[in-house]
């Protein structure tokens, strides 16, 4: 483990940078460098973060913070290797617990150790893999698959419908688009970046992905502007025939889908939609040349996309009318709009351990910490407002936030407070939403849309907004997984029919009976609803798939097909876990569950649980055939 980056440290620069350090991260670095247990004890134990607060000060008195900085300066510049180069197990858990100011369960140790690079994933197989792989999609997951296949020496090609990499980050160019997971977390574990802001905007996120693609020469292995029409398994040859929309045909031993869940715009079937005279479009299809200056605009929907669009266009438009079918719970982050200052970036570059510890703390605060509070307490007396005591406390915090932001506007407060429990729909981060609602040129209409005329949008309660432009922030076809690709397995049945309408399921969200040698990323039940970075999940899935391919190569296996009983058992456990969680709770709709009430999209477990489930592929879960080649 390196203490410092290869570039020589400049002491004066470091002194300045340390002034801007996140203190809980710094004290963890200090302990790792020195091994001196003093730094794990009071008065050097930071306080716990509240909510999504970065807790930069760590709750330290100024004189204590000075002592930590001075000791860190000595330790970093001493030239000595870390006293604890690769902490794992109980030692690591003790360090994480100290850094986050609360007790972290022991099962987190292995996952964190691997993310921090203190332990390593299994070395590549000695047996050469002579598989050919088609990866469908070059977004976050498809790029990752290509990188890891390359590392494993497995031949592959990526088919991408767009003209460049990035998937959703390539497509979504709407004003205000960006992450609402901190960028230092929304990055591949092996590809850190000096982000300019805590929450990267779309262009920077896309640039990051583009740079990663360049660094790994991915574009050489991606066929752009190539949309897949069908993939059909050929049992005789243990291979897939993949046909593109252009009619080209490829043969591959393995297909990995990386098409995401949020890439097919959902355009509601509103009467009159086609008759609107002006621009009318989905947020993911924002027109390049759109000029909103002084225009009267309707925004349909109040999800994560609308949350970003409205504040970004409110100053430009003449008037914006927001059609809100249901209000959203919204959290806030003190650093949402904050740039990451140069000193902090310098510290991250010059002291890689600091970057690692900063990321670990973010991961704890944004990932699994909230999961226990999303379990329904069957004895809870107010199930319509919350699902348990902690969830009720969240409700009070978020309610106070709305009341503060909309102070002086009781009309807007009443319209904006949801009547369902927090986290029932995907939580949003305030992007300036409430400030925008208060503007004179913004009207919040608490009605769905009933119809659209040539120059108007009519609400279900009769509100008529005369508008020049209609923005459909109406979400994605999240339950039509892999659609519109026609995927047919061993028996010739399409995966759509195998699943039934909008009811996708797969063992680990990755592998499906009757579909040998097909592996899904971002499959059913693997989106994160409780928080965290999807990239972590993608890394679990790709690690599992590559592990399985190595096992196949090492054992001369030509096909693996998930056993039906294994998948059924997994789905039973998945549904059972969901039945105790918030997203099956009544009182609200969300895009996680289908019309029958089954949660199709989100992971019911903690990330650490999924990490463990996908750590190694178990051949016993599969019907296996020897290679016939
Ligand atoms: P969404 O969360 O599915 O929201 C769709 C909105 O449209 C909802 O408010 C929905 O109302 C409304 N709606 C749908 N049909 C309607 C109709 N006929 N009339 C009136 N309203 C209608 O979609 P999204 O905002 O695009 O977000 C989808 C997901 O993409 C997010 O949850 C997130 O995972 C991801 N995303 C992330 C970011 C980010 O990182 N910041 C940004 C954008 C998107 P109801 O709630 O009543 O159904």
PDB file of C-alpha atoms in Angstrom, residues 50-53 307 327-334 365-366 369-370 373-374 385-407 412-430 433-434 529-531 582-583:
ATOM      1  CA  UNK A  50     -25.720  13.008  10.915  1.00  0.00           C
ATOM      2  CA  UNK A  51     -27.677  12.043   7.825  1.00  0.00           C
ATOM      3  CA  UNK A  52     -25.615  12.609   4.719  1.00  0.00           C
ATOM      4  CA  UNK A  53     -23.418  15.207   6.335  1.00  0.00           C
ATOM      5  CA  UNK A 307     -36.020  17.432  -9.511  1.00  0.00           C
ATOM      6  CA  UNK A 327     -45.059  14.525  -3.957  1.00  0.00           C
ATOM      7  CA  UNK A 328     -41.625  13.123  -3.111  1.00  0.00           C
ATOM      8  CA  UNK A 329     -39.595  12.843   0.048  1.00  0.00           C
ATOM      9  CA  UNK A 330     -36.447  14.870  -0.373  1.00  0.00           C
ATOM     10  CA  UNK A 331     -33.241  14.834   1.656  1.00  0.00           C
ATOM     11  CA  UNK A 332     -30.558  17.478   1.602  1.00  0.00           C
ATOM     12  CA  UNK A 333     -26.800  17.457   1.529  1.00  0.00           C
ATOM     13  CA  UNK A 334     -24.722  20.395   2.733  1.00  0.00           C
ATOM     14  CA  UNK A 365     -22.983   6.868   5.193  1.00  0.00           C
ATOM     15  CA  UNK A 366     -24.642   6.416   1.810  1.00  0.00           C
ATOM     16  CA  UNK A 369     -26.420   2.256   7.058  1.00  0.00           C
ATOM     17  CA  UNK A 370     -30.026   3.098   6.256  1.00  0.00           C
ATOM     18  CA  UNK A 373     -34.499   1.339   9.041  1.00  0.00           C
ATOM     19  CA  UNK A 374     -36.404   0.212   5.921  1.00  0.00           C
ATOM     20  CA  UNK A 385     -47.125   7.699   7.970  1.00  0.00           C
ATOM     21  CA  UNK A 386     -44.056   5.539   8.608  1.00  0.00           C
ATOM     22  CA  UNK A 387     -43.001   1.916   9.016  1.00  0.00           C
ATOM     23  CA  UNK A 388     -41.005   1.971  12.244  1.00  0.00           C
ATOM     24  CA  UNK A 389     -39.591   4.356  14.827  1.00  0.00           C
ATOM     25  CA  UNK A 390     -36.469   5.301  12.849  1.00  0.00           C
ATOM     26  CA  UNK A 391     -38.469   5.792   9.679  1.00  0.00           C
ATOM     27  CA  UNK A 392     -40.774   8.043  11.669  1.00  0.00           C
ATOM     28  CA  UNK A 393     -37.760  10.035  12.868  1.00  0.00           C
ATOM     29  CA  UNK A 394     -36.659  10.344   9.226  1.00  0.00           C
ATOM     30  CA  UNK A 395     -40.144  11.611   8.446  1.00  0.00           C
ATOM     31  CA  UNK A 396     -39.856  14.307  11.077  1.00  0.00           C
ATOM     32  CA  UNK A 397     -36.432  15.409   9.808  1.00  0.00           C
ATOM     33  CA  UNK A 398     -37.565  15.557   6.165  1.00  0.00           C
ATOM     34  CA  UNK A 399     -40.792  17.321   7.146  1.00  0.00           C
ATOM     35  CA  UNK A 400     -38.857  19.985   9.025  1.00  0.00           C
ATOM     36  CA  UNK A 401     -36.665  20.416   5.981  1.00  0.00           C
ATOM     37  CA  UNK A 402     -39.651  21.037   3.699  1.00  0.00           C
ATOM     38  CA  UNK A 403     -41.134  23.453   6.229  1.00  0.00           C
ATOM     39  CA  UNK A 404     -37.851  25.343   6.464  1.00  0.00           C
ATOM     40  CA  UNK A 405     -37.316  25.503   2.720  1.00  0.00           C
ATOM     41  CA  UNK A 406     -40.890  26.596   2.047  1.00  0.00           C
ATOM     42  CA  UNK A 407     -41.164  28.888   5.048  1.00  0.00           C
ATOM     43  CA  UNK A 412     -46.662  24.879  -1.047  1.00  0.00           C
ATOM     44  CA  UNK A 413     -45.867  23.042   2.189  1.00  0.00           C
ATOM     45  CA  UNK A 414     -49.258  21.389   2.093  1.00  0.00           C
ATOM     46  CA  UNK A 415     -48.785  20.386  -1.541  1.00  0.00           C
ATOM     47  CA  UNK A 416     -45.243  19.138  -1.034  1.00  0.00           C
ATOM     48  CA  UNK A 417     -45.522  16.882   2.008  1.00  0.00           C
ATOM     49  CA  UNK A 418     -46.070  13.253   1.008  1.00  0.00           C
ATOM     50  CA  UNK A 419     -48.592  11.193   2.950  1.00  0.00           C
ATOM     51  CA  UNK A 420     -46.624   7.934   2.578  1.00  0.00           C
ATOM     52  CA  UNK A 421     -43.530   6.873   4.539  1.00  0.00           C
ATOM     53  CA  UNK A 422     -40.109   8.268   3.617  1.00  0.00           C
ATOM     54  CA  UNK A 423     -38.115   5.957   1.306  1.00  0.00           C
ATOM     55  CA  UNK A 424     -41.432   4.544  -0.053  1.00  0.00           C
ATOM     56  CA  UNK A 425     -40.440   5.944  -3.425  1.00  0.00           C
ATOM     57  CA  UNK A 426     -36.841   6.569  -4.382  1.00  0.00           C
ATOM     58  CA  UNK A 427     -35.465   9.273  -2.092  1.00  0.00           C
ATOM     59  CA  UNK A 428     -34.404  12.451  -3.848  1.00  0.00           C
ATOM     60  CA  UNK A 429     -31.697  14.958  -3.004  1.00  0.00           C
ATOM     61  CA  UNK A 430     -32.710  18.581  -3.006  1.00  0.00           C
ATOM     62  CA  UNK A 433     -36.414  22.138  -5.969  1.00  0.00           C
ATOM     63  CA  UNK A 434     -38.144  24.021  -3.167  1.00  0.00           C
ATOM     64  CA  UNK A 529     -33.279   1.567  -3.391  1.00  0.00           C
ATOM     65  CA  UNK A 530     -31.755   2.131   0.016  1.00  0.00           C
ATOM     66  CA  UNK A 531     -28.851   4.187  -1.231  1.00  0.00           C
ATOM     67  CA  UNK A 582     -40.864  -0.601   2.707  1.00  0.00           C
ATOM     68  CA  UNK A 583     -41.247  -0.965  -1.057  1.00  0.00           C
TER      69      UNK A 583
END
